Coordinates of C-alpha atoms and ligand atoms in Angstrom, one line a residue:
X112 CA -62.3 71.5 5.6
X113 CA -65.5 70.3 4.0
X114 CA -65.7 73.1 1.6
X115 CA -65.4 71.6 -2.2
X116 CA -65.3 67.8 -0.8
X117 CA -67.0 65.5 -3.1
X118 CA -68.9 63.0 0.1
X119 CA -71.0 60.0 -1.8
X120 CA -73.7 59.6 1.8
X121 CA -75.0 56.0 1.2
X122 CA -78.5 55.9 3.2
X123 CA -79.2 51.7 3.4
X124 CA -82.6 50.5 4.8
X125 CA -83.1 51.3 8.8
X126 CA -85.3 53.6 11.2
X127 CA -81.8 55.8 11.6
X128 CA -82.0 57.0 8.0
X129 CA -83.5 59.7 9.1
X130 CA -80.3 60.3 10.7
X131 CA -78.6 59.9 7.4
X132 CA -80.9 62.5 6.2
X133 CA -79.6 65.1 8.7
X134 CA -75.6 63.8 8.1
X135 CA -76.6 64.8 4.3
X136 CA -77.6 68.4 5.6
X137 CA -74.9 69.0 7.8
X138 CA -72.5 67.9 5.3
X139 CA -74.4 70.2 2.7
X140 CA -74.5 73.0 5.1
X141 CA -70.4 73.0 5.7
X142 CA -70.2 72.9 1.9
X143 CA -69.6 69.5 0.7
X144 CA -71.2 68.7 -2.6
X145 CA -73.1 65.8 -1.6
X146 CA -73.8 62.8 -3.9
X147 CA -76.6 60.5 -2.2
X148 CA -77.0 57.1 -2.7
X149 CA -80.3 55.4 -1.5
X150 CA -81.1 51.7 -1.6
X151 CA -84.5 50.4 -2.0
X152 CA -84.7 49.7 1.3
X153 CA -83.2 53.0 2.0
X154 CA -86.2 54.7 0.0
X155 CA -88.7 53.1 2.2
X156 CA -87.7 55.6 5.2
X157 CA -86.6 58.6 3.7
X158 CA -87.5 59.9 0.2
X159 CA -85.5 61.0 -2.8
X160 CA -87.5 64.2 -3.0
X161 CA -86.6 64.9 1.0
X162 CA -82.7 63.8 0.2
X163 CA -82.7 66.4 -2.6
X164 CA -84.1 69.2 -1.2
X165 CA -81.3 68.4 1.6
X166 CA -78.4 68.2 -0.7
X167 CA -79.4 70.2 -3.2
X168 CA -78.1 67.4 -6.0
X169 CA -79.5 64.9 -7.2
X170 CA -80.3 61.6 -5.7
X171 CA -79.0 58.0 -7.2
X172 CA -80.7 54.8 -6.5
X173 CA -80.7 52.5 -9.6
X174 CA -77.9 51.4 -11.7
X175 CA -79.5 51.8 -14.9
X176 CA -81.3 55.1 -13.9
X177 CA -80.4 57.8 -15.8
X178 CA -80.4 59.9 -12.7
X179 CA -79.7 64.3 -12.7
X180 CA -76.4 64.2 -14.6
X181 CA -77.0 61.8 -17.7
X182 CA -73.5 61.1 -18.7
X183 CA -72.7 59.5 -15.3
X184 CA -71.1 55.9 -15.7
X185 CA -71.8 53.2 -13.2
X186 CA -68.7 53.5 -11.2
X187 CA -68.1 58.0 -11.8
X188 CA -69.7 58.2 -8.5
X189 CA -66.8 56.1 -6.5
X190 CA -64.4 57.5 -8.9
X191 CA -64.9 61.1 -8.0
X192 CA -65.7 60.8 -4.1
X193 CA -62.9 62.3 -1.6
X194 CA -64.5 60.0 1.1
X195 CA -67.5 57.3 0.8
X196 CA -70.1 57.2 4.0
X197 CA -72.8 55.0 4.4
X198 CA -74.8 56.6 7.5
X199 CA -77.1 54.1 8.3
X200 CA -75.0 50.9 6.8
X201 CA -77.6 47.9 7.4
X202 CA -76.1 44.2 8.4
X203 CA -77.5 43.4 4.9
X204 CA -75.4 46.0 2.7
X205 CA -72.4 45.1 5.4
X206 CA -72.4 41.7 4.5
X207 CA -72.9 43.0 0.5
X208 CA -69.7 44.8 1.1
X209 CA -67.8 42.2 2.9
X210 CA -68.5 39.9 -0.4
X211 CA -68.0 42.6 -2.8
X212 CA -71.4 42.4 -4.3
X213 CA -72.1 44.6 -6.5
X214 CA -75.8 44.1 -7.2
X215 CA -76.8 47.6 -6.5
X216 CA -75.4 51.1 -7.0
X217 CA -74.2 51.7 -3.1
X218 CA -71.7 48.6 -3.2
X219 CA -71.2 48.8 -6.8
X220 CA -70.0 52.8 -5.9
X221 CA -68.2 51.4 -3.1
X222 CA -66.0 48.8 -5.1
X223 CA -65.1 51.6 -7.5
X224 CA -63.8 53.9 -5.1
X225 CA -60.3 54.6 -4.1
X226 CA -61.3 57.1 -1.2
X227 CA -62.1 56.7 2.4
X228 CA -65.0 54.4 3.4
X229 CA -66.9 55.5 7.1
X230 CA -69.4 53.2 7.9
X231 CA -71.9 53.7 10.4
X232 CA -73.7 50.3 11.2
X233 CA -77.2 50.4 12.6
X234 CA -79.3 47.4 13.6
X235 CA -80.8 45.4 16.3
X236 CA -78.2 44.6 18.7
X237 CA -79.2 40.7 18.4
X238 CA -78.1 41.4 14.7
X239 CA -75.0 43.4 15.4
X240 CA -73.5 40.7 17.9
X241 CA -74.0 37.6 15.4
X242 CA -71.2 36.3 14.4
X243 CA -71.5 36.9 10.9
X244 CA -72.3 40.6 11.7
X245 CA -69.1 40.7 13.7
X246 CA -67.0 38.7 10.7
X247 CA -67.9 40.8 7.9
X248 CA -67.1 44.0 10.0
X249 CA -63.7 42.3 10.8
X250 CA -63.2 42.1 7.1
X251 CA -64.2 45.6 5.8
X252 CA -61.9 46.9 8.9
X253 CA -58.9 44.9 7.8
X254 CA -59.4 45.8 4.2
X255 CA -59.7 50.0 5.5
X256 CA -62.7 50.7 5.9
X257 CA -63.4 53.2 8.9
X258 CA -66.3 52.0 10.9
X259 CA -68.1 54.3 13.7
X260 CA -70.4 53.4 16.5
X261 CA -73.1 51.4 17.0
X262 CA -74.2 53.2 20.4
X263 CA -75.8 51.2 23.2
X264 CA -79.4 52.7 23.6
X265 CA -82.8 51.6 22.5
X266 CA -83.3 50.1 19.3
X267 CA -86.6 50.3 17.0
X268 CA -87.5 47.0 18.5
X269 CA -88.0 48.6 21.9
X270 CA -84.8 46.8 23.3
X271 CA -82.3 48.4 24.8
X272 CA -78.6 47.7 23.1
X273 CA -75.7 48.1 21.2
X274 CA -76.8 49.0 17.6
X275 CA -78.3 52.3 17.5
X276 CA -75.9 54.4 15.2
X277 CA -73.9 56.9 16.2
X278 CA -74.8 60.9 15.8
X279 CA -74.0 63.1 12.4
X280 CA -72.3 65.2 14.6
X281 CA -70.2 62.6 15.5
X282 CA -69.9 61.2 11.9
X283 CA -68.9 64.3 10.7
X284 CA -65.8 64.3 12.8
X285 CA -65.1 60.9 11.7
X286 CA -65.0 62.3 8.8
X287 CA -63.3 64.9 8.9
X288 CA -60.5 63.1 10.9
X289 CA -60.4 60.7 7.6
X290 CA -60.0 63.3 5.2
X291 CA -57.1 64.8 7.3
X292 CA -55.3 61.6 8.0
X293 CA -52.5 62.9 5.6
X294 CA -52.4 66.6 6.8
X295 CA -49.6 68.3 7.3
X296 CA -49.5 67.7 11.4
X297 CA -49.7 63.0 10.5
X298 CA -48.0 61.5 13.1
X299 CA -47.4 63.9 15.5
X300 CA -48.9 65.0 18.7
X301 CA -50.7 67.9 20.1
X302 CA -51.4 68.6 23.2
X303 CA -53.8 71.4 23.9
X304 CA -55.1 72.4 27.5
X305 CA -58.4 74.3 27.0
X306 CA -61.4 76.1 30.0
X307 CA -61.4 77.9 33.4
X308 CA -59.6 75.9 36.0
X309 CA -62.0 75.9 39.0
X310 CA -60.2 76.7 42.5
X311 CA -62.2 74.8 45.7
X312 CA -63.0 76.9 48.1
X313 CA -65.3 74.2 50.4
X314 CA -67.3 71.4 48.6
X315 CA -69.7 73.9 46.8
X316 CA -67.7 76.8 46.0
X317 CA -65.0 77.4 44.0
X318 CA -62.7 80.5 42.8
X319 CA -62.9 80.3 38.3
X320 CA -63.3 82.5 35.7
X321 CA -65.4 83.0 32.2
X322 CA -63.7 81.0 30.0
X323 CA -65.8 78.9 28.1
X324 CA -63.6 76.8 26.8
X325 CA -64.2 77.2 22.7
X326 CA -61.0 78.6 21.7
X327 CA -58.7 75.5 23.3
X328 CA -61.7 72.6 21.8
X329 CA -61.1 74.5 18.2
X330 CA -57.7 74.4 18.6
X331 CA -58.2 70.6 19.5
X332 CA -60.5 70.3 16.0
X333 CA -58.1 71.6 13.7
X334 CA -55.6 69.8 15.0
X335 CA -57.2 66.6 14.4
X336 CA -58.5 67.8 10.9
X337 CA -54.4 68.0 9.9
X338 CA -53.8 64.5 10.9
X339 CA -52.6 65.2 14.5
X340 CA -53.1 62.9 17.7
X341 CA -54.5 65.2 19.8
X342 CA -54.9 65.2 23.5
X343 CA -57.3 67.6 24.8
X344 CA -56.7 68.9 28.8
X345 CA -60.0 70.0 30.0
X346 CA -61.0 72.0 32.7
X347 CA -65.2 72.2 33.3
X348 CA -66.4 73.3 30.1
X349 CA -70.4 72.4 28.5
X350 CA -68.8 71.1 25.2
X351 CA -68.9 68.0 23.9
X352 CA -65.6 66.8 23.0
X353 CA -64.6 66.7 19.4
X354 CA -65.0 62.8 17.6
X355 CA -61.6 61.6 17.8
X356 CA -60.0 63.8 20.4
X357 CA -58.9 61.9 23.5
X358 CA -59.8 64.3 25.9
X359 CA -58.4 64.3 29.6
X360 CA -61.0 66.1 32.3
X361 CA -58.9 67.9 34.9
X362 CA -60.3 70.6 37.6
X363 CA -57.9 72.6 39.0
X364 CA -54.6 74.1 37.9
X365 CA -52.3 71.5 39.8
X366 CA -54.4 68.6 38.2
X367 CA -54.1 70.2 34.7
X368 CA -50.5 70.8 35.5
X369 CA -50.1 66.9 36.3
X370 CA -52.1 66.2 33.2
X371 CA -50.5 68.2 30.6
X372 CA -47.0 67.5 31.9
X373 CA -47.9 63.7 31.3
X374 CA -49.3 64.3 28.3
X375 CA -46.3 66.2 26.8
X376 CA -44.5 62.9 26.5
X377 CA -43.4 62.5 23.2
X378 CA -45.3 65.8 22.5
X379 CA -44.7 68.0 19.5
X380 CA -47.0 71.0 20.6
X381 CA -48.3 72.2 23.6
X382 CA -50.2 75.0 22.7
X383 CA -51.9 76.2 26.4
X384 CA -55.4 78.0 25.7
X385 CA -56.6 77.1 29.1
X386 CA -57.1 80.2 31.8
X387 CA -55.5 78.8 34.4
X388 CA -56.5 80.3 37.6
X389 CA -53.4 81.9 39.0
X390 CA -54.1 81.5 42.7
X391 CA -56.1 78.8 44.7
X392 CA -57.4 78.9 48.4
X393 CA -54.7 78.3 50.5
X394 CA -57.5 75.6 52.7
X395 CA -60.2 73.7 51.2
X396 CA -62.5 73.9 53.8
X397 CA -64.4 70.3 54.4
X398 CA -67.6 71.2 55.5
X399 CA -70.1 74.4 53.2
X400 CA -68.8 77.4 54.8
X401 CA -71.7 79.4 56.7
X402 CA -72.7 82.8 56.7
X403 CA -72.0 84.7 59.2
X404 CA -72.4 88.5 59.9
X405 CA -68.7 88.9 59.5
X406 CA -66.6 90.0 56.5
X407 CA -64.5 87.3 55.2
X408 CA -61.0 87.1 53.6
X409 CA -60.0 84.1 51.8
X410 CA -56.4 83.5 51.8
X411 CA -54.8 82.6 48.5
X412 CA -51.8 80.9 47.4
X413 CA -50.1 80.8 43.8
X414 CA -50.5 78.1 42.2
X415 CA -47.7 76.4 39.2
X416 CA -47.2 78.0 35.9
X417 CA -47.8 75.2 33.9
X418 CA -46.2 76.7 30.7
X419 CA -43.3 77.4 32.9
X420 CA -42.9 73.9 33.9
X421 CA -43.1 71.9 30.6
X422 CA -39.6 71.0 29.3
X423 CA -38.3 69.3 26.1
X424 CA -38.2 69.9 22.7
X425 CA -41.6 71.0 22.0
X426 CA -43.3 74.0 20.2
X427 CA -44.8 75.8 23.2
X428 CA -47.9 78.2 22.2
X429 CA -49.4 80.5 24.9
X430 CA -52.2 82.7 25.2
X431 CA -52.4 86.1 26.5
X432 CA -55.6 87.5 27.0
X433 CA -55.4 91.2 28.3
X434 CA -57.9 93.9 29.1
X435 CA -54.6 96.4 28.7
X436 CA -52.1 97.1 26.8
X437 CA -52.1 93.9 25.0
X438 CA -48.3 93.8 23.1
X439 CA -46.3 95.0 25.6
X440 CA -48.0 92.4 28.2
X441 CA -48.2 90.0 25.4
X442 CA -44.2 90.2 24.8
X443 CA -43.6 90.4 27.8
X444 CA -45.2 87.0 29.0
X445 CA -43.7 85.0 25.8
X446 CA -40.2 86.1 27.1
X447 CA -40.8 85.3 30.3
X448 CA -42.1 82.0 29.3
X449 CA -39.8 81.1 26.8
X450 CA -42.6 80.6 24.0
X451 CA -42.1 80.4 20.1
X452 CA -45.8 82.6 19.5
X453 CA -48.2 83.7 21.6
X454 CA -51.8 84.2 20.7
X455 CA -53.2 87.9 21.8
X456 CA -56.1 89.0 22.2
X457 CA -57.5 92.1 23.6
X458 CA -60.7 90.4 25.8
X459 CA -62.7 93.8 26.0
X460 CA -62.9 94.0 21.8
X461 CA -66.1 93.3 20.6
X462 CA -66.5 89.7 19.1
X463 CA -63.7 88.8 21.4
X464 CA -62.9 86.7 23.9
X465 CA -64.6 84.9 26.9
X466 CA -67.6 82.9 25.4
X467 CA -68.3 84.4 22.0
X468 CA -67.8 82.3 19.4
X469 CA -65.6 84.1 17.0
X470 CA -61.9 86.1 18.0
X471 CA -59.9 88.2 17.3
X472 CA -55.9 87.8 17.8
X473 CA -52.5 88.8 17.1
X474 CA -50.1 85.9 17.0
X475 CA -46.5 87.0 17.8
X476 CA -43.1 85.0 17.2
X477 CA -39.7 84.9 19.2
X478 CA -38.2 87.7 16.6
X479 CA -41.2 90.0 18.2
X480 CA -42.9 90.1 14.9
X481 CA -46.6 90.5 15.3
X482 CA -49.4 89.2 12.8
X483 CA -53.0 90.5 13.5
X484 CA -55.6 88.7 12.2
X485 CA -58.8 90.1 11.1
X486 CA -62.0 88.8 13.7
X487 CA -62.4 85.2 12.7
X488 CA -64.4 82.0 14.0
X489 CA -62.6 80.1 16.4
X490 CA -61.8 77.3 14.0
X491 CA -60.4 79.5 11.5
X492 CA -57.9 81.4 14.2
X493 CA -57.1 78.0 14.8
X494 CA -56.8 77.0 11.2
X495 CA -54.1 80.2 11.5
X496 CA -52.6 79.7 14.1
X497 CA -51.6 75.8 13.3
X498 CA -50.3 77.4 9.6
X499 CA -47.7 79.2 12.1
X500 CA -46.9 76.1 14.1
X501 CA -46.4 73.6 11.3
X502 CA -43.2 75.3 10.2
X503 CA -42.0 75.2 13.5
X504 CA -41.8 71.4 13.7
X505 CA -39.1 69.7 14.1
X506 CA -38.4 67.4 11.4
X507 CA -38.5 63.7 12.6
X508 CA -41.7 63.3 14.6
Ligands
CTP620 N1 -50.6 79.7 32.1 C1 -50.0 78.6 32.6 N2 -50.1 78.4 34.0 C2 -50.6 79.3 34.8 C3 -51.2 80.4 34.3 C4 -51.2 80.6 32.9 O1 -49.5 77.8 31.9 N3 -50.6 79.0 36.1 C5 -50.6 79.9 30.6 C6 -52.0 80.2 30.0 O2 -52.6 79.0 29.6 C7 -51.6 81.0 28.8 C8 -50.4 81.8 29.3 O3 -49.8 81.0 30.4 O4 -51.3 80.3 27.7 C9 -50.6 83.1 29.8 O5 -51.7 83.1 30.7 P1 -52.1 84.4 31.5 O6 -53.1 84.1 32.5 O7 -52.4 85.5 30.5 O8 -50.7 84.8 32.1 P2 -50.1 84.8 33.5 O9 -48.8 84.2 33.5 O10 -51.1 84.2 34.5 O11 -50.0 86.4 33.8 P3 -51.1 87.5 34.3 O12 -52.2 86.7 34.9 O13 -50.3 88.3 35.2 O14 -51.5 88.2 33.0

């Protein structure tokens, strides 16, 4: 999504530019041509020579600099950007902006520009909850700008508050939420269920299974890339959730059942990448369950098929993950479900399935025709699999 993207990163004058440094690199690294922008305040922390070894570009800070490409004009920077992000944005350049100062090449960039603006304030929180901090914010909101964070947590001063900013990982989302606001899935909603449901068995045991949860949290990503509202069911899984996503936790199959079912409201997908545990103990027990010199037999009990169960006019996308004969089992589960594709994929191929970070899947539609991707990152089946839904939609939202 980043690929090609023309991203101006302003860096203003705070301890996090540092931070603004590492945005610049993750931005660079995803394939964004990256056109820096450093104050003078900015250059006290973080160098030109460091911002251009990250970027790989060349770094602007003065006006009448005749910086890398020497035909640049004072406002080609703004003009050219697909999205504008000042990561850290001090009170002072804040207050610039609100104003529409334009006495130096970061606010002069930002009045020029017709793209997206993500700001990313950092300060001490005494400075961040003045009132003219809070008014100027209030201003560049109204007139579009994006603005992200600050996080509570301790500040240079050795304080604890609100003004530390926010991480590149999460600014990077931001961003690419932004540049997808007028995807082809704006203004509608997703709802994706994604991880192992976990089964109690007593208060420290539990009946699961491997999934780690990647495929349903791409799924999530992509959507949100495209402009989609996207609510993300989650059983246990150790991924952090995407920026942007608004992510329900659930534990078990009749809680994700609950949430998804609520979440479908006003839905226009459900695509279910969750492995939902098919059978629970039929008893929880209340108290750790001891050993004894005994066998044991637990006694299990089916649980819903969520899939099943949703109703209304949605796009409903499963998953069938097989160890054995993948397309018959695969067809046979979308008929039974009454699903416009399901997503194959044969869990003992290598690069596949449970954990890994790439897949590789078939996607099959109600006429039985079967498309087999090549093995992909997660993302990009995603990516693929939304190109299917999208023409699926209905057409009012
Ligand atoms: N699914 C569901 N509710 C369940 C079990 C599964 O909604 N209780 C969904 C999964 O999220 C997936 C699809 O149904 O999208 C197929 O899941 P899978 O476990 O492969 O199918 P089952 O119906 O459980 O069939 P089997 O386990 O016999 O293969």
């Amino acid at each position: 999504m980043l690929e090609g993207k023309r991203i101006v990163v302003g860096i203003t004058g705070s301890i996090a530019a540092h931070k603004g440094a590492d945005l610049v690199s993750k931005l660079t690294q995803a394939g964004a041509k990256v056109d820096v922008v450093l104050t003078e305040s900015g250059a006290r922390f973080v160098t030109p020579v460091a911002l251009q070894g990250l970027s790989g570009r060349p770094v602007y800070t003065d006006v009448f600099a005749a910086t890398g490409d020497l035909a640049i004009s004072h406002v080609e920077l703004g003009r050219r950007a697909d999205a504008v992000v000042i990561a850290p944005a001090s009170a002072a350049t804040m207050a610039r902006l609100a104003h529409g100062l334009a006495d130096n090449l970061l606010c002069l960039t930002v009045l020029a520009t017709e793209a997206p603006v993500l700001l990313a304030p950092a300060m001490d929180a005494l400075m961040f909850e003045n009132a003219a901090t809070q008014a100027n914010l209030a201003i560049l909101r109204e007139r579009g700008m994006t603005i992200i964070g600050p996080a509570e947590g301790r500040l240079a001063s050795g304080m604890r508050g609100r003004g530390r900013m926010v991480e590149p990982e999460a600014i990077v989302g931001a961003l690419r939420r932004l540049l997808g606001r007028s995807g082809d899935l704006a203004g509608r909603k997703v709802v994706v269920s994604a991880g192992g449901t976990q089964e109690p068995i007593d208060p420290v045991r539990y009946v699961g299974n491997y999934s780690s949860g990647k495929m349903g949290y791409a799924i999530a990503e992509a959507a949100r890339d495209r402009g989609a509202r996207v609510v993300l069911v989650s059983a246990p899984v150790a991924l952090s959730t995407p920026y942007g996503v608004e992510k329900v936790p659930v534990t078990t199959a009749e809680e994700m059942r609950d949430a998804v079912v609520a979440a479908c409201a006003g839905a226009d997908v459900l695509i279910m990448a969750a492995a939902v545990a098919d059978y629970r103990p039929a008893e929880r027990a209340g108290q750790k369950i001891k050993r004894t010199k005994e066998g044991m037999t637990l006694d299990l009990v089916p649980t819903p098929d969520i899939l099943a169960e949703v109703k209304g006019d949605l796009v409903r996308v499963g998953f069938a993950a097989e160890s054995e004969d993948l397309m018959r089992n695969a067809s046979e589960k979308m008929a039974r479900k009454g699903l416009d594709l399901i997503v194959a994929n044969d869990i003992t191929a290598a690069g596949s399935g449970f954990g890994t970070d790439t897949n590789q899947v078939t996607i099959i539609d109600k006429s039985g025709a079967a498309e087999t991707l090549p093995l992909l990152s997660k993302y990009e089946v995603a990516c693929r699999l939304l190109d299917r839904v999208v023409p699926l939609l209905k057409r009012s939202s």
